[in-house]
mmCIF file of C-alpha atoms in Angstrom:
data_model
loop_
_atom_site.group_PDB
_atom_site.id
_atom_site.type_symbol
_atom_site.label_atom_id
_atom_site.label_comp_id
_atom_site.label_asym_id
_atom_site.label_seq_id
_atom_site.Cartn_x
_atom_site.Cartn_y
_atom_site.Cartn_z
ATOM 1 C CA UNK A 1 5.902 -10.439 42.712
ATOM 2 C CA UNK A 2 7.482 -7.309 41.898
ATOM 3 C CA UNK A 3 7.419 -6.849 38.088
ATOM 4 C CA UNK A 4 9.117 -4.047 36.107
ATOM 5 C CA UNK A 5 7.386 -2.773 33.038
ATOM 6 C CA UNK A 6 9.536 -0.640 30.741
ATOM 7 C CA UNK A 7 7.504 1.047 28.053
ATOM 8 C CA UNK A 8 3.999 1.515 28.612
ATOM 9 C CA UNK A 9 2.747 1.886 24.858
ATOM 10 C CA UNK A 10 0.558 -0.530 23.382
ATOM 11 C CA UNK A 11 2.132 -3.997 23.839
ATOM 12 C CA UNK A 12 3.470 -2.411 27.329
ATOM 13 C CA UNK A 13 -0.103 -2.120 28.430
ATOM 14 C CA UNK A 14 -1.478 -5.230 27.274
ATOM 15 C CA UNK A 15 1.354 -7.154 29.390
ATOM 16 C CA UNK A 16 0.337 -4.909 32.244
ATOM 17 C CA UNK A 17 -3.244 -5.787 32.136
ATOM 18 C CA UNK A 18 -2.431 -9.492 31.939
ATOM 19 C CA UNK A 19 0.176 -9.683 34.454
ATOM 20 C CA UNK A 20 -2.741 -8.229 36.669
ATOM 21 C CA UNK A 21 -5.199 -10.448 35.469
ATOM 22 C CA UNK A 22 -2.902 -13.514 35.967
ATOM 23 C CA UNK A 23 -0.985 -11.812 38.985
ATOM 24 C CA UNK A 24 -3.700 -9.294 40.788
ATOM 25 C CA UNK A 25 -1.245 -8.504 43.626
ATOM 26 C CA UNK A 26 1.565 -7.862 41.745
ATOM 27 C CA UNK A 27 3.740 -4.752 42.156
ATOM 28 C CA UNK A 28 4.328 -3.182 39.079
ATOM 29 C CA UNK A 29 7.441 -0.745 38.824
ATOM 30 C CA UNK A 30 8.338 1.346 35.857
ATOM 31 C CA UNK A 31 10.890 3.944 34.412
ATOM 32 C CA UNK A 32 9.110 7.192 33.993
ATOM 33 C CA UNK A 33 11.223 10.565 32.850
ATOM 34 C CA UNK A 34 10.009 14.198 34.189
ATOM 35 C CA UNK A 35 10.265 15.414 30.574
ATOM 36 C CA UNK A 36 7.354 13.021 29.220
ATOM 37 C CA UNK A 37 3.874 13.432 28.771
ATOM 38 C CA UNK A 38 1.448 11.771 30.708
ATOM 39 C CA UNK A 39 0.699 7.976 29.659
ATOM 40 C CA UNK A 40 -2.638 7.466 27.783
ATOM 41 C CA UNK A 41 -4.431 5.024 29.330
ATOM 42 C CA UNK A 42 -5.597 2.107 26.408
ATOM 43 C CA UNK A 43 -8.118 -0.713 27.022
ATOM 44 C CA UNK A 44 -7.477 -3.956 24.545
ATOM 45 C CA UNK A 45 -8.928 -2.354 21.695
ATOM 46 C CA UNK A 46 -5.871 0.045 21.734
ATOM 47 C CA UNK A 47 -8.427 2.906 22.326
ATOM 48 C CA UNK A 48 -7.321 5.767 24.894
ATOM 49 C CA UNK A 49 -10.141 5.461 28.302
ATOM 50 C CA UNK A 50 -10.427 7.701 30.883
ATOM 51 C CA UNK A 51 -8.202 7.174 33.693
ATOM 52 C CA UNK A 52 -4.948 7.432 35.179
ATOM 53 C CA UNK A 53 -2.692 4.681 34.935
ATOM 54 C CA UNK A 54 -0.648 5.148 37.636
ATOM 55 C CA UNK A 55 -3.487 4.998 39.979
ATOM 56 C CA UNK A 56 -5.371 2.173 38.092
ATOM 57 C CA UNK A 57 -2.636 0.019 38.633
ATOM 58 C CA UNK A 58 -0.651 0.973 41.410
ATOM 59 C CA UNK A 59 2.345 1.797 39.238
ATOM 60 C CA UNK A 60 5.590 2.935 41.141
ATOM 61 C CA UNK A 61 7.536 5.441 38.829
ATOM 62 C CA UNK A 62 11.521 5.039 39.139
ATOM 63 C CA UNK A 63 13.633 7.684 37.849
ATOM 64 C CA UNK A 64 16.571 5.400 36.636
ATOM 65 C CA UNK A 65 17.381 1.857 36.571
ATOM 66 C CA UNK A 66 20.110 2.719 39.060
ATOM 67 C CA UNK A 67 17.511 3.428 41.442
ATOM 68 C CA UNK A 68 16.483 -0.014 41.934
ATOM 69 C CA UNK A 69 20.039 -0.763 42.889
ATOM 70 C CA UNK A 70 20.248 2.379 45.016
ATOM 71 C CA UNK A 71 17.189 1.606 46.923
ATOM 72 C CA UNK A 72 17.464 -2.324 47.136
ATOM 73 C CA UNK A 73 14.533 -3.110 45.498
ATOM 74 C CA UNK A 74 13.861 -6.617 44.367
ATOM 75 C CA UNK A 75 12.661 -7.087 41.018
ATOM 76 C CA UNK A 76 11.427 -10.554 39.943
ATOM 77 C CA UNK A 77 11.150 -10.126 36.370
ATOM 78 C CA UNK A 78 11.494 -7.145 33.862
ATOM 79 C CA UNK A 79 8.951 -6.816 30.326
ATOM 80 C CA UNK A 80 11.441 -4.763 27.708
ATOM 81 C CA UNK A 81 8.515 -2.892 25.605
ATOM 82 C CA UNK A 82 10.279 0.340 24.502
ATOM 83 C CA UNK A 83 11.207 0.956 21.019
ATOM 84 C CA UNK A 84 13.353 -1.766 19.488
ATOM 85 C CA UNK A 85 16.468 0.479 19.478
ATOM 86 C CA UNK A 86 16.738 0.951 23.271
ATOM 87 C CA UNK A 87 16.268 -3.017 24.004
ATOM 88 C CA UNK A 88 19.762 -4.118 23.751
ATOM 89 C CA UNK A 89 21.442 -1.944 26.084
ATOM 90 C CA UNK A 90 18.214 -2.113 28.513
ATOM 91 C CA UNK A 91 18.533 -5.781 28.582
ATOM 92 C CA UNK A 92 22.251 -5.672 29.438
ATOM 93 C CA UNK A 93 21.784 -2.429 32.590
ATOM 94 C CA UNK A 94 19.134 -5.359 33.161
ATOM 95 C CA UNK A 95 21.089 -8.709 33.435
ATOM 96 C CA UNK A 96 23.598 -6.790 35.446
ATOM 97 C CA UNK A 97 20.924 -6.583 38.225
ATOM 98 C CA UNK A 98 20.524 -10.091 38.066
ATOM 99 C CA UNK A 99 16.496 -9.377 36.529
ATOM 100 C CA UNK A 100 15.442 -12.226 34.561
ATOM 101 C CA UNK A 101 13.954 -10.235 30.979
ATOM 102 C CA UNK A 102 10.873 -10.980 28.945
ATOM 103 C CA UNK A 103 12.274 -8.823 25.654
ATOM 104 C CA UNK A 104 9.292 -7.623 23.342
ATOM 105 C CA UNK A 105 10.338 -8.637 19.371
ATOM 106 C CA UNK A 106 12.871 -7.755 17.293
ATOM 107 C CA UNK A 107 15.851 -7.877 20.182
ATOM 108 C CA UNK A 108 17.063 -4.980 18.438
ATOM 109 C CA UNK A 109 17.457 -2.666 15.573
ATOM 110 C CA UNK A 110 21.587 -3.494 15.029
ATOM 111 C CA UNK A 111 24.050 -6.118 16.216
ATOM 112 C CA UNK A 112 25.741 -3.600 18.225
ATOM 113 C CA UNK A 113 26.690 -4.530 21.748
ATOM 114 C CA UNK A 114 25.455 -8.752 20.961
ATOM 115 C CA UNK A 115 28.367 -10.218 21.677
ATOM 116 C CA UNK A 116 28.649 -8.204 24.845
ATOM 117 C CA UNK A 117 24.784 -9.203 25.805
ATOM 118 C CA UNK A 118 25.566 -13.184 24.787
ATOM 119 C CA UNK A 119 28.943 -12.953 26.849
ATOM 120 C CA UNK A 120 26.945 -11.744 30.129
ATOM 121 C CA UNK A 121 24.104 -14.526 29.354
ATOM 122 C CA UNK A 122 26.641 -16.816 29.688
ATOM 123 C CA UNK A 123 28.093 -15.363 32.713
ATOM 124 C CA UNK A 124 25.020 -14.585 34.770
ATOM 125 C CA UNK A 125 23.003 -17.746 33.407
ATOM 126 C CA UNK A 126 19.949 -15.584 33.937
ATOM 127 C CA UNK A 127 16.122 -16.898 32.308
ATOM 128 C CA UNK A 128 15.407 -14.900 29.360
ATOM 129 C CA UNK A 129 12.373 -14.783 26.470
ATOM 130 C CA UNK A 130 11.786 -12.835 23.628
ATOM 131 C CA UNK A 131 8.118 -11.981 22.833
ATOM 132 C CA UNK A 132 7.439 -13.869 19.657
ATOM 133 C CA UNK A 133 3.117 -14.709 20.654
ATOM 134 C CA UNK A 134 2.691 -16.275 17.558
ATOM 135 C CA UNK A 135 4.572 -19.483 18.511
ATOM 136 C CA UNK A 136 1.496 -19.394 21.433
ATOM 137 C CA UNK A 137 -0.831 -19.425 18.659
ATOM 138 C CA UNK A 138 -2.518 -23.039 18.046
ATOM 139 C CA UNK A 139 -2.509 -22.011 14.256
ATOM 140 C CA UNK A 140 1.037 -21.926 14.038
ATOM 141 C CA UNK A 141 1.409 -24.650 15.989
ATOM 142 C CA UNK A 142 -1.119 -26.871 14.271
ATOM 143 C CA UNK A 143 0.993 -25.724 10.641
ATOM 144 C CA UNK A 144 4.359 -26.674 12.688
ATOM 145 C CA UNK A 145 3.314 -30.008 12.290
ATOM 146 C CA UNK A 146 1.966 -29.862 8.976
ATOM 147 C CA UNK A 147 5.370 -28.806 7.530
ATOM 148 C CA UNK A 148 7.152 -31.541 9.760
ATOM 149 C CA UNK A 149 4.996 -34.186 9.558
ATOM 150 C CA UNK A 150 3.501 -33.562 6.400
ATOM 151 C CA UNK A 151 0.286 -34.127 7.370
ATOM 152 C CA UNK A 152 -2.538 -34.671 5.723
ATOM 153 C CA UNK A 153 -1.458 -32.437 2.730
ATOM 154 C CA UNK A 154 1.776 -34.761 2.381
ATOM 155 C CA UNK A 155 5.431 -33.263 1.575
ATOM 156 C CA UNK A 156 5.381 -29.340 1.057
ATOM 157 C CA UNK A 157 6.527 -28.187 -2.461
ATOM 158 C CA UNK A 158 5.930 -24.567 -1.795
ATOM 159 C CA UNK A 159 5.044 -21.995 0.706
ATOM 160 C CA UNK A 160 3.921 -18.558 0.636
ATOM 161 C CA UNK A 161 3.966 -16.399 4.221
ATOM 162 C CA UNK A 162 1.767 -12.657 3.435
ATOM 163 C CA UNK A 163 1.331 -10.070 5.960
ATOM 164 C CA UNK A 164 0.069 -6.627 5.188
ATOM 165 C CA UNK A 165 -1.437 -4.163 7.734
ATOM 166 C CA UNK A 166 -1.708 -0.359 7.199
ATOM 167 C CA UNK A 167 0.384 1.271 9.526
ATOM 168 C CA UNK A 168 -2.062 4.145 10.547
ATOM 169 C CA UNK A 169 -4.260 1.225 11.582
ATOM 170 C CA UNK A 170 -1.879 0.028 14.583
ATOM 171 C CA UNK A 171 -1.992 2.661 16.857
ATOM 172 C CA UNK A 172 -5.249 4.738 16.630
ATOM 173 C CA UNK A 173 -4.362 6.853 19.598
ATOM 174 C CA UNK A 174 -1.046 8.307 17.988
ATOM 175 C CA UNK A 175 -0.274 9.845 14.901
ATOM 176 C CA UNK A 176 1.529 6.839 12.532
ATOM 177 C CA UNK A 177 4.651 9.266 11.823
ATOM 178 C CA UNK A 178 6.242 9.432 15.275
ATOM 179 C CA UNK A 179 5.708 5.781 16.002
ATOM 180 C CA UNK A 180 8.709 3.681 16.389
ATOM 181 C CA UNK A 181 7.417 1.487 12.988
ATOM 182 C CA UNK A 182 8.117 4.529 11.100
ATOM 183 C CA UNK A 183 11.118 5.750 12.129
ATOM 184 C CA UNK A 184 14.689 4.093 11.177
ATOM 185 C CA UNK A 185 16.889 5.885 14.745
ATOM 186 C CA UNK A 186 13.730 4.096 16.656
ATOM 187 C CA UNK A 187 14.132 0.726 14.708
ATOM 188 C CA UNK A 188 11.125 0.925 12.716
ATOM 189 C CA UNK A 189 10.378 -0.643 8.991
ATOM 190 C CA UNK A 190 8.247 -3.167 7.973
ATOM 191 C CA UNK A 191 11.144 -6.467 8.106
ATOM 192 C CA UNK A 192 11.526 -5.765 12.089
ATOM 193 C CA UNK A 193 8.213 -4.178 12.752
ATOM 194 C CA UNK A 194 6.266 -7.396 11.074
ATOM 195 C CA UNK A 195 9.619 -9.865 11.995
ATOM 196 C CA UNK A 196 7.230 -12.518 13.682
ATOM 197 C CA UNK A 197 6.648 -13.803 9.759
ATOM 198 C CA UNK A 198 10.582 -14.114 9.482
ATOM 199 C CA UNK A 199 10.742 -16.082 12.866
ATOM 200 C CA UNK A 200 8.087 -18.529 12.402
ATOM 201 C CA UNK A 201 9.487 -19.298 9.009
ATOM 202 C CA UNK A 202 12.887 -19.980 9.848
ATOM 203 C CA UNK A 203 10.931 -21.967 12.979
ATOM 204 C CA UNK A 204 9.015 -24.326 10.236
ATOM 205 C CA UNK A 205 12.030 -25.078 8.295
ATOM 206 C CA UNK A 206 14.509 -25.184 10.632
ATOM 207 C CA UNK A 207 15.544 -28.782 9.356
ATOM 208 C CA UNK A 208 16.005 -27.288 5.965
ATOM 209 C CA UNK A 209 19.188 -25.402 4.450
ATOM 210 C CA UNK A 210 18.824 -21.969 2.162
ATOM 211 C CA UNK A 211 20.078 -23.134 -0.981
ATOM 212 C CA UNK A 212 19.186 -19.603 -2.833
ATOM 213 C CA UNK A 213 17.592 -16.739 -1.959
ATOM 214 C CA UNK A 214 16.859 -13.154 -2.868
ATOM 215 C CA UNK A 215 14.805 -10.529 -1.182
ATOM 216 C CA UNK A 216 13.992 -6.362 -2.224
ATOM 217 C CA UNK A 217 12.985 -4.062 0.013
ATOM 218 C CA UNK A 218 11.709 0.042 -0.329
ATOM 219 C CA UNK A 219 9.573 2.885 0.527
ATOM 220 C CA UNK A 220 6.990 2.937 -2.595
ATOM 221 C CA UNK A 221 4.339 4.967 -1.298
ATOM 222 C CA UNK A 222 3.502 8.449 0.033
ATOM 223 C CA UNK A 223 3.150 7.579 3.713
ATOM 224 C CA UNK A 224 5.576 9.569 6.042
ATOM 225 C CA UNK A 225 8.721 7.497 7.411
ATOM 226 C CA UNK A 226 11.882 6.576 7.021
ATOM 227 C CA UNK A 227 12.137 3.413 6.797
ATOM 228 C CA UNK A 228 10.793 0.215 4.021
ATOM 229 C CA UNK A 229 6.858 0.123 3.263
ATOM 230 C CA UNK A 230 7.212 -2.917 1.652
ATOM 231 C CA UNK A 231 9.142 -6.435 1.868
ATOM 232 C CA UNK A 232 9.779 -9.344 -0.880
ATOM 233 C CA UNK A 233 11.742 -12.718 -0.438
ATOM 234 C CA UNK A 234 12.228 -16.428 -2.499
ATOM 235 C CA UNK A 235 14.028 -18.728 -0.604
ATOM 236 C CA UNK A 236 14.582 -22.089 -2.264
ATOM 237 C CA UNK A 237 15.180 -24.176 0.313
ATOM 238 C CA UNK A 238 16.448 -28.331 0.753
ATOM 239 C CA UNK A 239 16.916 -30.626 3.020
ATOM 240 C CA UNK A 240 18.700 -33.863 2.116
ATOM 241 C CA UNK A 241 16.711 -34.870 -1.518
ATOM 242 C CA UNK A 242 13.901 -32.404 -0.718
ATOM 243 C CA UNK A 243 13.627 -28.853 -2.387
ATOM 244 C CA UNK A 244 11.030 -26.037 -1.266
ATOM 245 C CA UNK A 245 10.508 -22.546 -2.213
ATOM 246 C CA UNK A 246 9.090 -20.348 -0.054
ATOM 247 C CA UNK A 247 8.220 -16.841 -0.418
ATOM 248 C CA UNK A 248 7.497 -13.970 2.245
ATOM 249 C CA UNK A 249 5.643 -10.785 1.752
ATOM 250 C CA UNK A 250 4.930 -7.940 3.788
ATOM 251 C CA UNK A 251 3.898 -4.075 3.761
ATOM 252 C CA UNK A 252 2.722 -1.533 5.959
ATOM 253 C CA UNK A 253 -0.123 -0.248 3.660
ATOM 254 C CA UNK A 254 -2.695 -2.781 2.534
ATOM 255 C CA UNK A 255 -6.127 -2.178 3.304
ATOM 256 C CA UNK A 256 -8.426 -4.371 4.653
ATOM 257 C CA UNK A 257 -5.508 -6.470 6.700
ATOM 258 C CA UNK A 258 -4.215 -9.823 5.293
ATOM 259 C CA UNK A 259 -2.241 -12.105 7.202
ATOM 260 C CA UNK A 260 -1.797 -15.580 5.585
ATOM 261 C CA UNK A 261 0.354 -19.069 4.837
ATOM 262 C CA UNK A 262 -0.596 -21.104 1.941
ATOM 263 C CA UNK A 263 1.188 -24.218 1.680
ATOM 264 C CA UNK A 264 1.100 -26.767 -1.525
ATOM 265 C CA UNK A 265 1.778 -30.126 -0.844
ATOM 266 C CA UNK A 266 2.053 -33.138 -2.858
ATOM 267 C CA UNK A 267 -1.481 -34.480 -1.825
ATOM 268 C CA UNK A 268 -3.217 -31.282 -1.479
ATOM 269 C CA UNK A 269 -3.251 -27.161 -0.339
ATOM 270 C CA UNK A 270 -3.989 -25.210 2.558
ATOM 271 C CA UNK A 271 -4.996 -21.859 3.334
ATOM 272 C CA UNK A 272 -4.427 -20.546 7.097
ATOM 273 C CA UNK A 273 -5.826 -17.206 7.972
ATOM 274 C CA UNK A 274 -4.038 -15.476 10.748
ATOM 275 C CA UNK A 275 -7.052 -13.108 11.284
ATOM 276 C CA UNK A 276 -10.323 -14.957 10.724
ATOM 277 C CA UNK A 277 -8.491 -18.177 12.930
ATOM 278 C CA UNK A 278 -9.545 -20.346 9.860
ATOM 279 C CA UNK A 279 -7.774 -22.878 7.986
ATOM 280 C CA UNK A 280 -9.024 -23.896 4.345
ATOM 281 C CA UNK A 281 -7.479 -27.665 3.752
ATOM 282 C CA UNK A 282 -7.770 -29.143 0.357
ATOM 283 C CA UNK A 283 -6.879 -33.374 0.219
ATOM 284 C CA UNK A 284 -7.501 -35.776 -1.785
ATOM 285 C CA UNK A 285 -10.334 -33.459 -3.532
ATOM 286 C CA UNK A 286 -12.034 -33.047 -0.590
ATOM 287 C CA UNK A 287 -12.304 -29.333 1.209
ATOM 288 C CA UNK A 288 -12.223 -29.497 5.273
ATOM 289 C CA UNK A 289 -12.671 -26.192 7.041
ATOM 290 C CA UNK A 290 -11.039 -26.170 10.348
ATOM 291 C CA UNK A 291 -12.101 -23.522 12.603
ATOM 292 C CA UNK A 292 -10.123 -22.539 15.630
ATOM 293 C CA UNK A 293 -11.665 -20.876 18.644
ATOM 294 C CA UNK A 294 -9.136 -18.404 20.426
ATOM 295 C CA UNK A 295 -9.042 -14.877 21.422
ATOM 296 C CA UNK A 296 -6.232 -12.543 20.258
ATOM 297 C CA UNK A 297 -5.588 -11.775 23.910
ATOM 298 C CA UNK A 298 -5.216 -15.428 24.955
ATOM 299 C CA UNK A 299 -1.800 -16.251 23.108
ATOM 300 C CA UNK A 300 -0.409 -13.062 24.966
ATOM 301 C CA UNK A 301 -1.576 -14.656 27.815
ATOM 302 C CA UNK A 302 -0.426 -18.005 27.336
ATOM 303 C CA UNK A 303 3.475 -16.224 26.953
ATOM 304 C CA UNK A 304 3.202 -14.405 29.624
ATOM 305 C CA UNK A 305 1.812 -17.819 31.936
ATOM 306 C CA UNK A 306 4.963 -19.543 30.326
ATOM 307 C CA UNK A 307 7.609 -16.816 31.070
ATOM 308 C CA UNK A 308 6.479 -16.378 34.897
ATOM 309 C CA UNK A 309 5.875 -19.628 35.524
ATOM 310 C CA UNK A 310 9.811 -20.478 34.377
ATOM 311 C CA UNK A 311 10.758 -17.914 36.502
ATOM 312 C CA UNK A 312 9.397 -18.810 39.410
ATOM 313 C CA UNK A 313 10.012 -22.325 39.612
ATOM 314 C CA UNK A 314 13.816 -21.318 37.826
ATOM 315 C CA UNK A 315 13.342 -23.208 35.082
ATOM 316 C CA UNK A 316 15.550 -22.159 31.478
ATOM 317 C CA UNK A 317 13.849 -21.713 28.578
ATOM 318 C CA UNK A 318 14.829 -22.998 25.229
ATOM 319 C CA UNK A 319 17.092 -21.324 23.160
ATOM 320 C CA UNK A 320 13.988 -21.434 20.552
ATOM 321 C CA UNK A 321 12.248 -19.267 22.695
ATOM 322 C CA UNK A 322 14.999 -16.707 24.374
ATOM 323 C CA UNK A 323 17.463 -14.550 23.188
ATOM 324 C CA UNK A 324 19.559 -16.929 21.204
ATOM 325 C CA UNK A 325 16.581 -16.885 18.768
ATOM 326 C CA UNK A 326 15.966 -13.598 19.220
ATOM 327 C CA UNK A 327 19.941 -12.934 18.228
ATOM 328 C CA UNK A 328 19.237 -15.258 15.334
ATOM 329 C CA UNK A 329 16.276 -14.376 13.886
ATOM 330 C CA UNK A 330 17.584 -10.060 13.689
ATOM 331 C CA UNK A 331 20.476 -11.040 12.165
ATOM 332 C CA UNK A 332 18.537 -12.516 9.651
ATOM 333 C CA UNK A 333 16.356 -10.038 9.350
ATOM 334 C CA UNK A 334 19.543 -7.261 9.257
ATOM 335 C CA UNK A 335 20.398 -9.397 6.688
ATOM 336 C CA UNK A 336 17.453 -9.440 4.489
ATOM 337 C CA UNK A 337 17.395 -5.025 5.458
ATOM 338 C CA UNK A 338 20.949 -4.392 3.491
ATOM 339 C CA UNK A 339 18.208 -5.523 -0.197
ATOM 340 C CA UNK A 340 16.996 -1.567 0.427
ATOM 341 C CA UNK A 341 16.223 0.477 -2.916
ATOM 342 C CA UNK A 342 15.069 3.752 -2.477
ATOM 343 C CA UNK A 343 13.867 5.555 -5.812
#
């Protein structure tokens, strides 16, 4: 397969090294401009190795997306990976080569140029995903049908989503300021930078209707960006008789990491950690651990199977899974970004 590959930061690279591991003859193409600075070469720990990665993986450098045209090169498949502000319009140069796209999360950083995107979707018909992992994850898939099936901790009353992560932490190899989490023109902030919370939320309840909700958003610390540190929402939420209130925080500072859903049902609690892969269950007053045995690699791997596979046997993927959710889910998230108080 011929697989183009544009962006080759962090999440660029881990795609590349599991499209090789899945795919070891794959071609791998990319956009490279003269003006840049060579490409560090990171292993899975996000840690810069010796090497060049050009010649570790066969990479062929294109000047232009025009060039594929030009040239006649077919492309099976294209991973979007660049900053979040650039993925619209490469998605659309894309779809007008007929390149199915695997888009890396949030679609974008505006709604400019959607309607033109969904109107040559439905034209060109082509297969599509956006790079949400975490619906790959067997802890969010085990909570899915918790929250559906209310099971064992019976209905939900409330539910609180956390995620904090210091943002020097994500990228050890570059300095934190000129990443594109930290900078609004790059689409950067914490509500699209940390948006898989905000898409596996409105996945869980997407049987249930917002009734009321209010969110506030800023920059409260000293770190150096542009953009909100720090995210609050209540959402009280119903479907038919039913009320729930859920509540989602999440900030680019807190030290050690926390990522976590607690849920409080009528018969009992749990507690899922996103980080130790543990779940804490509380029913009928007895506690259950349940311990889940994955590696953070696998769910990237497990997208990635899923993607190629529906592209080359042509089969569509769900609008739960393309761009129609990833459309959805940023203008929810543009949504909850106009809350912004800077003091």
């Amino acid at each position: 397969m011929n697989i183009l590959i544009l962006g080759l930061g962090s999440i660029g690279q881990r795609h590349l090294r599991n499209i090789k591991k899945i795919y070891p003859i794959s071609q791998i193409y990319s956009i490279r401009s003269k003006r840049k600075k060579t490409v560090p070469l990171l292993n899975n720990y996000n840690k810069v190795i010796q090497g060049d990665i050009k010649k570790k993986y066969s990479i062929i450098y294109l000047n232009s997306l025009a060039e594929i045209k030009k040239k006649k090169i077919k492309i099976n498949c294209a991973f979007v990976c660049t900053p979040s502000s650039k993925h619209i319009d490469q998605v659309i140069n894309l779809i007008k080569l007929n390149i199915p796209c695997f888009i890396e999360k949030p679609l974008g950083s505006s709604l400019k140029n959607v309607d033109k995107l969904k109107k040559l979707l439905i034209k060109k018909k082509l297969i599509t995903m956006m790079g949400f992992q975490l619906r790959f994850n067997p802890i969010i898939q085990y909570l899915d049908k918790v929250i559906k099936k209310r099971s064992p901790i019976g209905k939900i009353i409330t539910a609180n989503i956390h995620h904090g992560e210091n943002i020097k932490d994500f990228h050890p190899y570059e300095d934190y300021k000129i990443s594109y989490a930290a900078n609004k023109k790059l689409g950067g902030g914490v509500i699209l930078t940390q948006i898989h919370e905000i898409d596996y939320f409105l996945h869980f309840f997407n049987k249930y209707k917002i009734e009321h909700s209010s969110s506030i958003s800023s920059k409260i610390t000293d770190l150096k960006l542009d953009v909100e540190d720090i995210f609050n929402a209540s959402f009280l939420l119903k479907k038919n008789k039913e009320k729930l209130m859920c509540s989602i925080t999440l900030n680019f500072f807190e030290r050690p990491k926390k990522r976590k859903i607690f849920l409080i049902g009528k018969e009992g609690t749990l507690e899922a950690c996103l980080n130790s892969k543990k779940i804490n269950l509380y029913s009928k007053g007895k506690k259950k651990i349940i311990k889940f045995q994955f590696k953070k690699n696998d769910i990237f791997i497990k997208e990635i199977k899923y993607f190629m596979s529906c592209v080359k046997f042509n089969r569509r993927i769900p609008n739960e899974l393309n761009i129609d959710n990833g459309i959805k889910t940023l203008r929810f998230a543009l949504n909850l970004k106009k809350d912004f108080y800077s003091f």
